PDB file of C-alpha atoms and ligand atoms in Angstrom:
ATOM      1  CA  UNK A   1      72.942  43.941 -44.565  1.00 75.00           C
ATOM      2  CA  UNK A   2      76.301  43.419 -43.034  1.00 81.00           C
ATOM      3  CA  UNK A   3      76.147  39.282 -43.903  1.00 83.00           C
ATOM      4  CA  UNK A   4      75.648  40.586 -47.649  1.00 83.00           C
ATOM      5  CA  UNK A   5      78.488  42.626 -47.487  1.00 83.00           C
ATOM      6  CA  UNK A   6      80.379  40.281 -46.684  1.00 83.00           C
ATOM      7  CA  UNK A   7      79.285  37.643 -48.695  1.00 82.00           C
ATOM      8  CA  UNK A   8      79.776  39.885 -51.580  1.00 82.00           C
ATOM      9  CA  UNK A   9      83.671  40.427 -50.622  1.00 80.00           C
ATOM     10  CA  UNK A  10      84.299  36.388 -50.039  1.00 77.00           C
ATOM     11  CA  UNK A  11      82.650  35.957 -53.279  1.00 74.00           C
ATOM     12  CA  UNK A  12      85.024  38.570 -54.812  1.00 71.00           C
ATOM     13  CA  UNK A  13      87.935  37.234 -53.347  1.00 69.00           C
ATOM     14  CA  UNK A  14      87.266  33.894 -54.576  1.00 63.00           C
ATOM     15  CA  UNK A  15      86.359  34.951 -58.366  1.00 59.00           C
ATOM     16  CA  UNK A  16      89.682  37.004 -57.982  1.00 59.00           C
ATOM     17  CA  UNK A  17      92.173  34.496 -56.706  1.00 58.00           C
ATOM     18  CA  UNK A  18      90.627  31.691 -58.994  1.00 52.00           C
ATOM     19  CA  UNK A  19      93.729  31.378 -62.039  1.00 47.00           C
ATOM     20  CA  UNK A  20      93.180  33.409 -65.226  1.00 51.00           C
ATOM     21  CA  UNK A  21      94.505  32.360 -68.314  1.00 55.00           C
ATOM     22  CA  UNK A  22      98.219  33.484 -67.884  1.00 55.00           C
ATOM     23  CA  UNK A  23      99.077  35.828 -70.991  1.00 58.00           C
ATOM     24  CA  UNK A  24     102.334  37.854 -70.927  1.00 60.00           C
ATOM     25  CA  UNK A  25     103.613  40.477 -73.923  1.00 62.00           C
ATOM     26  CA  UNK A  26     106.766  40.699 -74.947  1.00 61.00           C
ATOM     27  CA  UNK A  27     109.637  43.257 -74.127  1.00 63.00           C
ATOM     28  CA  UNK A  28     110.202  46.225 -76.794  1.00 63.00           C
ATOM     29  CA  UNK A  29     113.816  46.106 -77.776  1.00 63.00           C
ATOM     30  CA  UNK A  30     116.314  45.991 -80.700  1.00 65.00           C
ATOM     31  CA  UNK A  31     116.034  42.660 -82.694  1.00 68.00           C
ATOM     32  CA  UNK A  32     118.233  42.245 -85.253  1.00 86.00           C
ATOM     33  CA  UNK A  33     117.289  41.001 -89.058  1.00 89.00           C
ATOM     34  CA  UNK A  34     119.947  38.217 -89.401  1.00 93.00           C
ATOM     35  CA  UNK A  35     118.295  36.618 -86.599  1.00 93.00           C
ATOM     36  CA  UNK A  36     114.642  37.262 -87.296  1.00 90.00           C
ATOM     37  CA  UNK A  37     115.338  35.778 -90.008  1.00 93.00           C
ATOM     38  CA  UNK A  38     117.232  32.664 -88.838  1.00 95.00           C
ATOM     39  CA  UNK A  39     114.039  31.984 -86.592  1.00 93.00           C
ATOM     40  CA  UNK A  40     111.923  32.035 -89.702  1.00 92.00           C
ATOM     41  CA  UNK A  41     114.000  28.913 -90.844  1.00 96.00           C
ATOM     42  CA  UNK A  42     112.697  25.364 -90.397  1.00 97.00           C
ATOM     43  CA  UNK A  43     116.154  24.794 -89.140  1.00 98.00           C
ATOM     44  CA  UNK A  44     119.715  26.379 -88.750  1.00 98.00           C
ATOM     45  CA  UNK A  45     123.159  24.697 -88.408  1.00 98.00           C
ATOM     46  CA  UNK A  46     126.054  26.771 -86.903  1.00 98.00           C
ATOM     47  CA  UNK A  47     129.169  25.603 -87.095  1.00 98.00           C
ATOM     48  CA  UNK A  48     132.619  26.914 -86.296  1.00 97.00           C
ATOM     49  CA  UNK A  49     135.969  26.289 -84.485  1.00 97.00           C
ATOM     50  CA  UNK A  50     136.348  26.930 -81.020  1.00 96.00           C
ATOM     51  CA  UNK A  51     135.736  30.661 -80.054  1.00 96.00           C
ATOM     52  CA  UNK A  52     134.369  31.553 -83.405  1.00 98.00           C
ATOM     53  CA  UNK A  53     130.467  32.789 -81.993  1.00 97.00           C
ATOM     54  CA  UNK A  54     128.378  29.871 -82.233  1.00 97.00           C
ATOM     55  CA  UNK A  55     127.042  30.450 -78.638  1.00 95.00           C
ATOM     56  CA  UNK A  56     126.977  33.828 -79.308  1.00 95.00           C
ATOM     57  CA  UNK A  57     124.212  33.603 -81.962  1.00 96.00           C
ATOM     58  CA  UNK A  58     122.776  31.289 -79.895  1.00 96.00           C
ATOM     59  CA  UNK A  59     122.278  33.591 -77.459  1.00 94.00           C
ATOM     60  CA  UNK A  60     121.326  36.489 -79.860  1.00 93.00           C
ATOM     61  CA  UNK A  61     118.056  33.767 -81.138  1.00 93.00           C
ATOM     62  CA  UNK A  62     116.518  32.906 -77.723  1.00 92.00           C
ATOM     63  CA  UNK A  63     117.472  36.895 -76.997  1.00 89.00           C
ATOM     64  CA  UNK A  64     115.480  37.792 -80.054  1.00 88.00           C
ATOM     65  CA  UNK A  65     112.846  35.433 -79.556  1.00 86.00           C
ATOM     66  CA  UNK A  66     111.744  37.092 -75.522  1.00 82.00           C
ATOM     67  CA  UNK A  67     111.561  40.390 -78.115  1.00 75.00           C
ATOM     68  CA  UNK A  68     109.253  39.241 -81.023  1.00 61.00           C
ATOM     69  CA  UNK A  69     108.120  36.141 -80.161  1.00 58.00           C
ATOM     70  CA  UNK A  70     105.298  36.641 -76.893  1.00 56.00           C
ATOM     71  CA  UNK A  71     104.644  33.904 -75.008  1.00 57.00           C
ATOM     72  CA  UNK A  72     100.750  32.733 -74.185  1.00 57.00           C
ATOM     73  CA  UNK A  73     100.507  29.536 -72.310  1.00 55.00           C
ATOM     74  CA  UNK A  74      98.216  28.422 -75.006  1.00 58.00           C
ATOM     75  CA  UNK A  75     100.204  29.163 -78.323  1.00 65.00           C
ATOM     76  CA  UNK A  76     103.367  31.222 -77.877  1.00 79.00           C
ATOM     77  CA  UNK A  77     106.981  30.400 -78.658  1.00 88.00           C
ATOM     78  CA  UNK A  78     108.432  27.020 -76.738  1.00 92.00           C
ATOM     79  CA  UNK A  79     112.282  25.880 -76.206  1.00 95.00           C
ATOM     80  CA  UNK A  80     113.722  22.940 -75.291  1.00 97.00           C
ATOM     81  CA  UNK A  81     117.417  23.367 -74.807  1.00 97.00           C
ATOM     82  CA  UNK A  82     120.010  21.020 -74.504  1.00 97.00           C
ATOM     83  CA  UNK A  83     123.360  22.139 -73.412  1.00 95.00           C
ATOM     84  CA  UNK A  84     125.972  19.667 -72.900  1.00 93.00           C
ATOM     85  CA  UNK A  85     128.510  23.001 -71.397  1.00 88.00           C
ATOM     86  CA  UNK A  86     125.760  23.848 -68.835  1.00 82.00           C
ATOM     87  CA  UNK A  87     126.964  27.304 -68.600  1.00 79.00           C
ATOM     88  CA  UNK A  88     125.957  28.719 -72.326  1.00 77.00           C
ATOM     89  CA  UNK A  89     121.948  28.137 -71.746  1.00 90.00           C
ATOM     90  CA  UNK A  90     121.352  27.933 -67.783  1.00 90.00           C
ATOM     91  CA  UNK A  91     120.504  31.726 -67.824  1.00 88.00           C
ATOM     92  CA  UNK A  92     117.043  30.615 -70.105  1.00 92.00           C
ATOM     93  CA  UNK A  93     115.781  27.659 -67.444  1.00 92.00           C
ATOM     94  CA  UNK A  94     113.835  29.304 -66.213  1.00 88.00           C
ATOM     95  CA  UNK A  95     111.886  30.998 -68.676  1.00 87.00           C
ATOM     96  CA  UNK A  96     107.918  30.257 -69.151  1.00 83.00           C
ATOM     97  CA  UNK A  97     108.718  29.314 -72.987  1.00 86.00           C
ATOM     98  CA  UNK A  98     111.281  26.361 -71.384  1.00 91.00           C
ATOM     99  CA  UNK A  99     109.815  22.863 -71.245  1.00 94.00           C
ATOM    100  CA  UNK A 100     113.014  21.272 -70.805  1.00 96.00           C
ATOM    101  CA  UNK A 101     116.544  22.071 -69.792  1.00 96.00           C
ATOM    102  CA  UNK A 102     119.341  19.526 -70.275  1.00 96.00           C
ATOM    103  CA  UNK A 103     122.622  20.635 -68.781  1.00 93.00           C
ATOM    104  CA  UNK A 104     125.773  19.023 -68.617  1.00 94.00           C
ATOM    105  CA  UNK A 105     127.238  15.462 -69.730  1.00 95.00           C
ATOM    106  CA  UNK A 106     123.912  13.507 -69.218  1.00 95.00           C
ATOM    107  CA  UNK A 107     122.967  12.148 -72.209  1.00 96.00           C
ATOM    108  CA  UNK A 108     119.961  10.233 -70.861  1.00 96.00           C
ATOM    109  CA  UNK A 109     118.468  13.820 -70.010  1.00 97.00           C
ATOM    110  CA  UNK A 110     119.708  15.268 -73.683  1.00 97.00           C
ATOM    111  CA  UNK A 111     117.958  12.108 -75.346  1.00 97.00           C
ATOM    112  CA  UNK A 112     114.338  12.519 -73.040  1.00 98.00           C
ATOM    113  CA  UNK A 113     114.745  16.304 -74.177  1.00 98.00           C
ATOM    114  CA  UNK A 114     114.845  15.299 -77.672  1.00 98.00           C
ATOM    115  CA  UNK A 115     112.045  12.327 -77.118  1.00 98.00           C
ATOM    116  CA  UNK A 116     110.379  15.041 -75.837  1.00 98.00           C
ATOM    117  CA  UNK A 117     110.523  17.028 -78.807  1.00 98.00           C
ATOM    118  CA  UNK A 118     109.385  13.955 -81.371  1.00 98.00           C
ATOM    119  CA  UNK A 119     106.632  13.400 -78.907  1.00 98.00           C
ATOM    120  CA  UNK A 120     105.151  17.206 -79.141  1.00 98.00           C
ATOM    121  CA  UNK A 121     105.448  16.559 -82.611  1.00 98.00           C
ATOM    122  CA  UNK A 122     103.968  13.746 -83.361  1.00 98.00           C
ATOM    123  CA  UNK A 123     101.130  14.973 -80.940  1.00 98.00           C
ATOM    124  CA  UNK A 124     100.912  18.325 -83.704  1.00 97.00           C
ATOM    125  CA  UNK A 125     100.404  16.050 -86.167  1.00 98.00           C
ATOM    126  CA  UNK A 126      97.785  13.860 -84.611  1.00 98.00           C
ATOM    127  CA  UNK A 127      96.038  17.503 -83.806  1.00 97.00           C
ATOM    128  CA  UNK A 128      96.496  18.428 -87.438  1.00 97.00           C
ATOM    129  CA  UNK A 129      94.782  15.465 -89.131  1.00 97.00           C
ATOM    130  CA  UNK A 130      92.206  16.205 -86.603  1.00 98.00           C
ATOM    131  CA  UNK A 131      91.400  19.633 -87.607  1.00 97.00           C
ATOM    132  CA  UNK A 132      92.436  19.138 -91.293  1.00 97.00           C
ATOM    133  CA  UNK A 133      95.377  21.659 -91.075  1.00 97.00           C
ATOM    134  CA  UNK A 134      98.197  21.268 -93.272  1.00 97.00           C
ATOM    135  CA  UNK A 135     100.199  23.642 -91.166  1.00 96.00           C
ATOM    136  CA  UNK A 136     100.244  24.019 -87.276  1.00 95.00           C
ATOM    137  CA  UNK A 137      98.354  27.112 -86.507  1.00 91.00           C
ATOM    138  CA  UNK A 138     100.250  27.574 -82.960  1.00 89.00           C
ATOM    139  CA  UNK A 139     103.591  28.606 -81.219  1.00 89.00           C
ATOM    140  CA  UNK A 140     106.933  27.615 -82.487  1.00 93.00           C
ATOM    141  CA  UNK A 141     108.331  24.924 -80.540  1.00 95.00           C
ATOM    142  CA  UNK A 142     112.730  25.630 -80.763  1.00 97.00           C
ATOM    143  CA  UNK A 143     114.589  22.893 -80.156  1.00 98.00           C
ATOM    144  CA  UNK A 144     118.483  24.492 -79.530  1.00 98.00           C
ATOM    145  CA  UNK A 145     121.611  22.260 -79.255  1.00 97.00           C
ATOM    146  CA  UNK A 146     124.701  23.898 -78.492  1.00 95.00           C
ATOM    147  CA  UNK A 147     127.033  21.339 -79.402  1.00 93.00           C
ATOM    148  CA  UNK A 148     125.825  18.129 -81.658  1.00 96.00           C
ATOM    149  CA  UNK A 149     129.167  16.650 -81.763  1.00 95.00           C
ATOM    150  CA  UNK A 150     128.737  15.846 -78.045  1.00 94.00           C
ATOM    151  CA  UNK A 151     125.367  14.732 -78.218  1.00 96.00           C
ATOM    152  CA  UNK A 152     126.050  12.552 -81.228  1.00 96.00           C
ATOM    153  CA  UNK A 153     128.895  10.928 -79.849  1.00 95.00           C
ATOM    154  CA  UNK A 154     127.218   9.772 -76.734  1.00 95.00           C
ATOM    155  CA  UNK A 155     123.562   9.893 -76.987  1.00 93.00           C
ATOM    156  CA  UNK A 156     124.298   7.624 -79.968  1.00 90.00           C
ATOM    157  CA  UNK A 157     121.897   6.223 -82.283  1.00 94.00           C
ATOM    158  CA  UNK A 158     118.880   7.385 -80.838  1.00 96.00           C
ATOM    159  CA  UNK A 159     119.898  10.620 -80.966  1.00 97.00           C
ATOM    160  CA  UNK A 160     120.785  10.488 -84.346  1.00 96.00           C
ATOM    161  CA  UNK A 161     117.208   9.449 -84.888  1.00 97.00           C
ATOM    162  CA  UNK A 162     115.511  11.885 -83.435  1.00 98.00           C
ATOM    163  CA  UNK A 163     117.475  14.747 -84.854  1.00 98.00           C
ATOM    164  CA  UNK A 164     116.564  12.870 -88.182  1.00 97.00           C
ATOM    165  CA  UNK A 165     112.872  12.996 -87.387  1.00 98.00           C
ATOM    166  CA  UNK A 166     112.812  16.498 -86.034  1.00 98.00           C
ATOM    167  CA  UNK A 167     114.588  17.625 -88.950  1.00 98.00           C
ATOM    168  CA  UNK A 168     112.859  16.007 -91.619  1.00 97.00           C
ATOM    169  CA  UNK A 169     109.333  16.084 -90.320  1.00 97.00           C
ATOM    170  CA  UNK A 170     109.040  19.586 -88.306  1.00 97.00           C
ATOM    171  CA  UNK A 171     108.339  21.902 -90.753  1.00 97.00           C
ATOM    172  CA  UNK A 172     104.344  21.688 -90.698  1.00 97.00           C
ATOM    173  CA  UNK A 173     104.629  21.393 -87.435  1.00 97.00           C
ATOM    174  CA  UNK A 174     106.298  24.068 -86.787  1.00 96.00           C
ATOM    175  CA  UNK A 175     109.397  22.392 -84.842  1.00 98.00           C
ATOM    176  CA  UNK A 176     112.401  23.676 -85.688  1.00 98.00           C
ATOM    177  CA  UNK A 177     116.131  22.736 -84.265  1.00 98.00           C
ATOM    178  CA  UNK A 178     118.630  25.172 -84.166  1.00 98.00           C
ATOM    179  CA  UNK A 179     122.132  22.675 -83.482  1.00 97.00           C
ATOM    180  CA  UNK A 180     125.673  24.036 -83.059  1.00 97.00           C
ATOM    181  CA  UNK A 181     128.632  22.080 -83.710  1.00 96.00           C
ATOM    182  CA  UNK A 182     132.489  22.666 -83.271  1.00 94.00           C
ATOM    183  CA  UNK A 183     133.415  19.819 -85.455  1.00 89.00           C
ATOM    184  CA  UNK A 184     131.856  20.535 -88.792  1.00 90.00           C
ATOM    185  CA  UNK A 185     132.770  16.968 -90.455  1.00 92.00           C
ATOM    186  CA  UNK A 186     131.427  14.863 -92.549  1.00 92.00           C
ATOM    187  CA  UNK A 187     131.078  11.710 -90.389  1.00 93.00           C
ATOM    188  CA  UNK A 188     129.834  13.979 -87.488  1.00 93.00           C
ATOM    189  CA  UNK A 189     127.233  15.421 -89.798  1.00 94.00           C
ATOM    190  CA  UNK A 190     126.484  12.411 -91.984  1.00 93.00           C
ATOM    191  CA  UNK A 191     124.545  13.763 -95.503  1.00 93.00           C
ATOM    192  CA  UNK A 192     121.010  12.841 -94.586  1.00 94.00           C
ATOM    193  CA  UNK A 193     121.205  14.942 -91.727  1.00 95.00           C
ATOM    194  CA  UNK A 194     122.769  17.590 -93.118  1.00 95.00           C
ATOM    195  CA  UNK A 195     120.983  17.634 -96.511  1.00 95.00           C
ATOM    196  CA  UNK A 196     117.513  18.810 -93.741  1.00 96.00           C
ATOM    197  CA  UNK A 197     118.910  21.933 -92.734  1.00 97.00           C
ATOM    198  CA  UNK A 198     118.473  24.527 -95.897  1.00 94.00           C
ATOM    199  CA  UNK A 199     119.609  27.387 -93.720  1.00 97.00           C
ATOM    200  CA  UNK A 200     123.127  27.158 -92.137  1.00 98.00           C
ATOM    201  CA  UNK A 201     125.939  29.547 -90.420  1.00 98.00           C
ATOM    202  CA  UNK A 202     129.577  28.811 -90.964  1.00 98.00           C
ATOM    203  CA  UNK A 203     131.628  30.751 -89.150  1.00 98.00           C
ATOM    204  CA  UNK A 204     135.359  30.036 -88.778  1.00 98.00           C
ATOM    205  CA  UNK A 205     136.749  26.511 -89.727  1.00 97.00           C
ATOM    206  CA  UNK A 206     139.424  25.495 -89.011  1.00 96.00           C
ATOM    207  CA  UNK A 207     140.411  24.537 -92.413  1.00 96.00           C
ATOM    208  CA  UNK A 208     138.781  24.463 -96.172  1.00 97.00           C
ATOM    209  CA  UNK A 209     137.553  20.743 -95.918  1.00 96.00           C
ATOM    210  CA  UNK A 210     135.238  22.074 -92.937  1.00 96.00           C
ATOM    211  CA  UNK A 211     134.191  24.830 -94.862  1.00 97.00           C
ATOM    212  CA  UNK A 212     133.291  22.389 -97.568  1.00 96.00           C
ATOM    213  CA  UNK A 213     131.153  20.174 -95.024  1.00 95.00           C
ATOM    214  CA  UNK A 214     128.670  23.210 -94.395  1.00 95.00           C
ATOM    215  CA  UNK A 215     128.808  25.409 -97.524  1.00 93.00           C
ATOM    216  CA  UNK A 216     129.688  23.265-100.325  1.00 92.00           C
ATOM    217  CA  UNK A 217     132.899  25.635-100.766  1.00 95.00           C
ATOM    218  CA  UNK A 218     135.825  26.866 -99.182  1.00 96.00           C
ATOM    219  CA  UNK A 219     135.982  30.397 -97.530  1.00 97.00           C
ATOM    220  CA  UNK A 220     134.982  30.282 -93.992  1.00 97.00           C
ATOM    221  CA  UNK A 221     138.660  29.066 -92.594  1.00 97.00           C
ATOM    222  CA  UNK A 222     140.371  32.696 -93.971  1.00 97.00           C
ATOM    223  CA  UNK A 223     137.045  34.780 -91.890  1.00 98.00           C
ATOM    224  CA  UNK A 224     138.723  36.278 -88.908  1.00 98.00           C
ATOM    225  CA  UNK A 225     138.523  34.634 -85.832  1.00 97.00           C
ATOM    226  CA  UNK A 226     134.934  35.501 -84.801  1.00 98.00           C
ATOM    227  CA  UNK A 227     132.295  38.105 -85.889  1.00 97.00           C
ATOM    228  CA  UNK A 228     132.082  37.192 -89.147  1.00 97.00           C
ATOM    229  CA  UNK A 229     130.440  34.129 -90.941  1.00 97.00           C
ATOM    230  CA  UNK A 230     128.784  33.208 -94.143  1.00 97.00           C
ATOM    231  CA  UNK A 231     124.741  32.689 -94.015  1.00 97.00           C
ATOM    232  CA  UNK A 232     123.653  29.795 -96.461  1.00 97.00           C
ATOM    233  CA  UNK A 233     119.935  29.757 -97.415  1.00 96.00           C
ATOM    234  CA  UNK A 234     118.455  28.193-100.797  1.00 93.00           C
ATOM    235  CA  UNK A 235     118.829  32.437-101.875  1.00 92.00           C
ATOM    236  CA  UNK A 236     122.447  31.945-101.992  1.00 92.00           C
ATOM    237  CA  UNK A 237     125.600  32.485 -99.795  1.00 94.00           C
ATOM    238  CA  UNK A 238     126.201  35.931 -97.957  1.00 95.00           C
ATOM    239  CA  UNK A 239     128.325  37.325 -95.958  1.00 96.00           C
ATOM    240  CA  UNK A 240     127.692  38.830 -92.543  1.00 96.00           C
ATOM    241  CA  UNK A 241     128.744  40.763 -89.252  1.00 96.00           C
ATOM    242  CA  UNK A 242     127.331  38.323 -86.883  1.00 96.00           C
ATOM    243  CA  UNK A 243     125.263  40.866 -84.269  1.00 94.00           C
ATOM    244  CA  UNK A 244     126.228  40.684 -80.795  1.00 94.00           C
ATOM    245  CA  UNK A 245     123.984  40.478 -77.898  1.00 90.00           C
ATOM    246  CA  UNK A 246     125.622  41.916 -74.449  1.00 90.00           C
ATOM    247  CA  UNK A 247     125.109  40.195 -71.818  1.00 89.00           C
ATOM    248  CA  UNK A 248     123.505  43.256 -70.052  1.00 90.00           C
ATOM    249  CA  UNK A 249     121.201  43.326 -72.993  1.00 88.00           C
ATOM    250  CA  UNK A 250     119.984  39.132 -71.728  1.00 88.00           C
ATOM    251  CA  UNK A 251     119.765  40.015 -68.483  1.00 89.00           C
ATOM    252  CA  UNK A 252     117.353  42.733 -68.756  1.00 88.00           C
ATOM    253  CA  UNK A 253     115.355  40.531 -71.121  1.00 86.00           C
ATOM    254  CA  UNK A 254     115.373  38.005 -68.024  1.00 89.00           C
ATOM    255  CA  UNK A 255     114.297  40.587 -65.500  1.00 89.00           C
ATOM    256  CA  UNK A 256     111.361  41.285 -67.751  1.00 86.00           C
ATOM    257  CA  UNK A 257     110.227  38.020 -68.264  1.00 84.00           C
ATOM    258  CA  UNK A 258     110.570  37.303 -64.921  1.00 86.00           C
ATOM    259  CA  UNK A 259     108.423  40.353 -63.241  1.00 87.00           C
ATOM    260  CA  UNK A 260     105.982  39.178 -66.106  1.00 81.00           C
ATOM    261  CA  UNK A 261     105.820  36.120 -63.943  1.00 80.00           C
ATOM    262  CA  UNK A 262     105.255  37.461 -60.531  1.00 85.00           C
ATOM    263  CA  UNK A 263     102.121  39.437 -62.244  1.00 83.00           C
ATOM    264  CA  UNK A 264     101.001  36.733 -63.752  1.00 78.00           C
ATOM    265  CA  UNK A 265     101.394  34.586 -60.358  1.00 79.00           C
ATOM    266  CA  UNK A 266     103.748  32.228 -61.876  1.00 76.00           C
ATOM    267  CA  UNK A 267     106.929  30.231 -60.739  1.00 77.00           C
ATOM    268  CA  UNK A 268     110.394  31.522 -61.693  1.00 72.00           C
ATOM    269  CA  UNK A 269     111.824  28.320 -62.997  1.00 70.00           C
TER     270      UNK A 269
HETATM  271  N1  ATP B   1     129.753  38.407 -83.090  1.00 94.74           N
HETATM  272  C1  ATP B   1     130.600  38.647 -82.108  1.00 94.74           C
HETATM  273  N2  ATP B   1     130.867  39.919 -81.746  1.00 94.74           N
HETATM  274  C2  ATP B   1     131.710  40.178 -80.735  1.00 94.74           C
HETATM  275  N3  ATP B   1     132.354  39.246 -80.035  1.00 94.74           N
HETATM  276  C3  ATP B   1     132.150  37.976 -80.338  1.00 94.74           C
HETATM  277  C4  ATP B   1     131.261  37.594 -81.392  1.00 94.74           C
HETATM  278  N4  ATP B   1     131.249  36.270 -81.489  1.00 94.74           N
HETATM  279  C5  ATP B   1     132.084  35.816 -80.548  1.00 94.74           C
HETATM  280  N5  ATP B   1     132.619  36.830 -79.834  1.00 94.74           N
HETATM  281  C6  ATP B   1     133.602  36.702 -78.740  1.00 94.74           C
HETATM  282  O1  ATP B   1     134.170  35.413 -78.765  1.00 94.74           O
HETATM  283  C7  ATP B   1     133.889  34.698 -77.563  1.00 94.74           C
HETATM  284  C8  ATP B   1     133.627  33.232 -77.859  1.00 94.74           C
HETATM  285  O2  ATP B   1     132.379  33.090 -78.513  1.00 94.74           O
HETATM  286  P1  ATP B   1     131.473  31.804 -78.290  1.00 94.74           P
HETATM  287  O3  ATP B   1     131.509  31.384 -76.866  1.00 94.74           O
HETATM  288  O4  ATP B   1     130.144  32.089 -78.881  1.00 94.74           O
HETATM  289  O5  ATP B   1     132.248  30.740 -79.163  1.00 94.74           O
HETATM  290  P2  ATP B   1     131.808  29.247 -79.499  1.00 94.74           P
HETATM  291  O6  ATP B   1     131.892  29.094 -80.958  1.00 94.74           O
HETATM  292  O7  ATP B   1     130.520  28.941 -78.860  1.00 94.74           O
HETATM  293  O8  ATP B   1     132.975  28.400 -78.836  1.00 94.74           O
HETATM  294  P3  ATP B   1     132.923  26.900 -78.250  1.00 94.74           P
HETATM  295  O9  ATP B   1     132.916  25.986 -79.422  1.00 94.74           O
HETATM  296  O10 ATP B   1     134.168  26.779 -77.464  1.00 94.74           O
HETATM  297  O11 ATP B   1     131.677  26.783 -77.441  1.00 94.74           O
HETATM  298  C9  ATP B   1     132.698  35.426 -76.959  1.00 94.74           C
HETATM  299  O12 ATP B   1     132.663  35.292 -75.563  1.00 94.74           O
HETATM  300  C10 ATP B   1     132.920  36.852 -77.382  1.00 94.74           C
HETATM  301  O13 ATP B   1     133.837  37.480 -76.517  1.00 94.74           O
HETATM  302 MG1   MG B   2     129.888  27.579 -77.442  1.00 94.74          MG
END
């Protein structure tokens, strides 16, 4: 009788500690519209001068994303984020949805982040064709650089390429890049680039010509030095208070995620 009972509890035990499919929900909070709708976007440009917000909408995406975007291991939102500061992103390392993390000046890690991103691509599309889908039917894969300028100028060519590629072929696939840049110029944002992202953010430039670059018209160097900025979409140009996300308001978000983790028997970062 006894050897049963036991029996019966090592078998529990083992059917019990054997991993389940790891499934988390997301936390209930404010999410703002602007954003929402940014993330709906095959891709968004942000540009502005120094100090004008672009990290701040950064933030207020991947903030809005833990909200409304729930992660599954099998289909839920992904990021890869490259951020040549270090500081802006670090704080989102170590969430589930992160496959990569590039921090710093290290452009060989910023351009196997972005290979990385072509390759989970090209992999949809290979899975596509397979199943005869004309759109990916799983999680959004974000690909966030806060600051392209950087990146450009030293990951070079190849990085060039890839943002090309991401740009112009992740739509069906459901791969979108979300790129800030401080220098909103022409050569910095050459016209086939540009010309891929429909939606854009220009917050304030430094002068008119910058203005020009993103929105095809001057306005966004007179917008007061942040909090404000113009939202371009094929729709039209509007005008917005750019939400702000405390920093409070992130780190609860973390906390969340992160006790979601211990439940779910999973490695913080
Ligand atoms: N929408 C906003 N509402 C309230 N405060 C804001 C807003 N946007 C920016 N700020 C303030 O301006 C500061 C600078 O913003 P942020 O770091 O996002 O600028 P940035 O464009 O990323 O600058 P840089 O190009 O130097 O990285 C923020 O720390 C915050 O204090
Ligand atoms: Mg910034």
């Amino acid at each position: 009788m006894y050897i049963i009972i036991i029996a019966a509890i090592i078998a529990a035990i083992v059917v019990l500690r054997r991993p389940r499919k790891v499934r988390y929900t997301a936390p209930t909070g404010k999410a703002y519209n602007l954003f929402l709708d940014m993330l709906k976007q095959p891709h968004l440009l942000i540009a502005g001068a120094t100090g004008s917000g672009k990290s701040v909408v950064i933030n207020g995406l991947i903030d809005t994303l833990m909200y409304r975007l729930p992660f599954d291991k099998d289909g839920g939102a992904q990021l890869i984020l490259i951020d040549p500061k270090r500081v802006e992103l670090a704080a989102y390392a170590k969430l589930p949805h992160t496959l990569a993390y590039a921090a710093g000046f290290n452009p060989s890690a910023w351009l196997s982040a972005l290979n990385q991103a072509v390759s989970i691509m090209d992999a949809r599309y290979t899975d596509m064709e397979r199943r005869h889908l004309k759109t990916y039917d799983k999680g959004d894969l974000f690909v966030v650089i806060d600051e392209w300028a950087n990146v450009y100028k030293n990951g070079g060519k190849e990085a060039y390429k890839a943002v090309l590629r991401l740009t112009s072929e992740g739509r069906a696939a459901k791969v979108h890049l979300v790129m800030a840049t401080q220098v909103p110029k022409a050569n910095i944002i050459p016209t086939e680039i540009r010309e891929n992202f429909a939606a854009r953010l220009c917050l304030r430039t430094a002068n008119a010509i910058q203005s020009r670059v993103i929105m095809e018209e001057s306005g966004c160097e007179t917008l007061p030095r942040y909090g404000q900025g113009f939202y371009v979409t094929p729709e039209g140009n509007t005008l917005y208070n750019i939400p702000y996300v405390k920093d409070e308001e992130i780190e609860s978000n973390l906390a969340w995620w992160q006790e979601q983790m211990r439940q779910n028997h999973v490695k913080w970062g």
